[in-house]
Amino acid sequence: MDLGLEGKVALIFGGSKGIGLASAAALVAEGAQLALAARQLDSFAELPPELAGPSVLRLAADLTVENDAEQAVQETLARFGRIDILVISAGAAQGGLFWELADDVWDAALGLKVMGTVRALRAVAPVMQAQGAGRIVVVVGNAGKQPNKRMLPGAAANAACLAVVRGLAEELAPAGVQVNAVNPGPTRTGRWNTQMENLAAASGKSADAVEDEFRAAIPLGRLSEPAEIGRLIAVLASDVSGATTGTSLTIDGGMTKAIA
């Protein structure tokens, strides 16, 4: 499908791995120009060939650091002159037994996922508002709607991000800017593998056994793949998604129990 993204400029925070990298691959396949941001430039050392060329701008931006997002935006504008698409795919949280999670675990979850998202949105929103057009997609997570008892810091952060997406969408809609979220369920990324290892260490089970418990709750019986999420992000970043704004789309194999 031609999504009409030829020549569009996309800035992706968290673009060096996982769902961020998958969304970059989906967007570049549609002809978009890319600025990829990650905490360190060496994170881009093993990009696939289609993303490794000089036409892809690679940026160091740590969303836990004040002004890093603004600097990434300015560098993107200096190279391309505009930002048509923003994808935010950053943030992970430690899981465990609720009363054993110290304050620093909560601070880390909220500091990166929530405030990192806020910083990226705050840096790009005025640019898109001035342009009179733009598409924003925030990778959140279905735990914001379906909290897991052993992953509550991430669930709380996700719920806060969904509230920000809904409110900002209403603010920016009159300017022609559309803001949406995707809520992946269990997805085969490095971040997921780390979560399984952490939960395994806390429970005394193997990582495979912990993952099997999650998989048992997925009607399709499998984890999602990053490329599946990336393709959905590309659709939301295009005019194909029509008037969709202020909402979140869940892709979790039917795991979320809600009336569609």
Coordinates of C-alpha atoms in Angstrom, one line a residue, residues 188 192-193 195-201 203-217 223:
R188 CA 9.4 -9.8 21.0
W192 CA 10.7 -7.7 26.7
N193 CA 13.5 -10.3 27.2
Q195 CA 11.6 -7.9 31.7
M196 CA 11.2 -11.6 31.6
E197 CA 14.6 -12.1 33.1
N198 CA 13.9 -9.7 35.9
L199 CA 10.5 -11.3 36.7
A200 CA 12.2 -14.7 36.6
A201 CA 14.8 -13.6 39.1
S203 CA 9.9 -15.3 41.2
G204 CA 12.5 -18.1 41.2
K205 CA 11.1 -19.4 37.9
S206 CA 12.8 -19.6 34.5
A207 CA 12.4 -16.7 32.0
D208 CA 10.7 -19.2 29.6
A209 CA 8.2 -20.2 32.3
V210 CA 7.4 -16.6 33.1
E211 CA 6.9 -15.9 29.4
D212 CA 4.7 -19.0 29.0
E213 CA 2.3 -17.5 31.7
F214 CA 2.0 -14.3 29.6
R215 CA 1.5 -16.3 26.4
A216 CA -1.3 -18.4 28.0
A217 CA -3.3 -15.2 28.4
L223 CA 3.9 -12.5 21.1

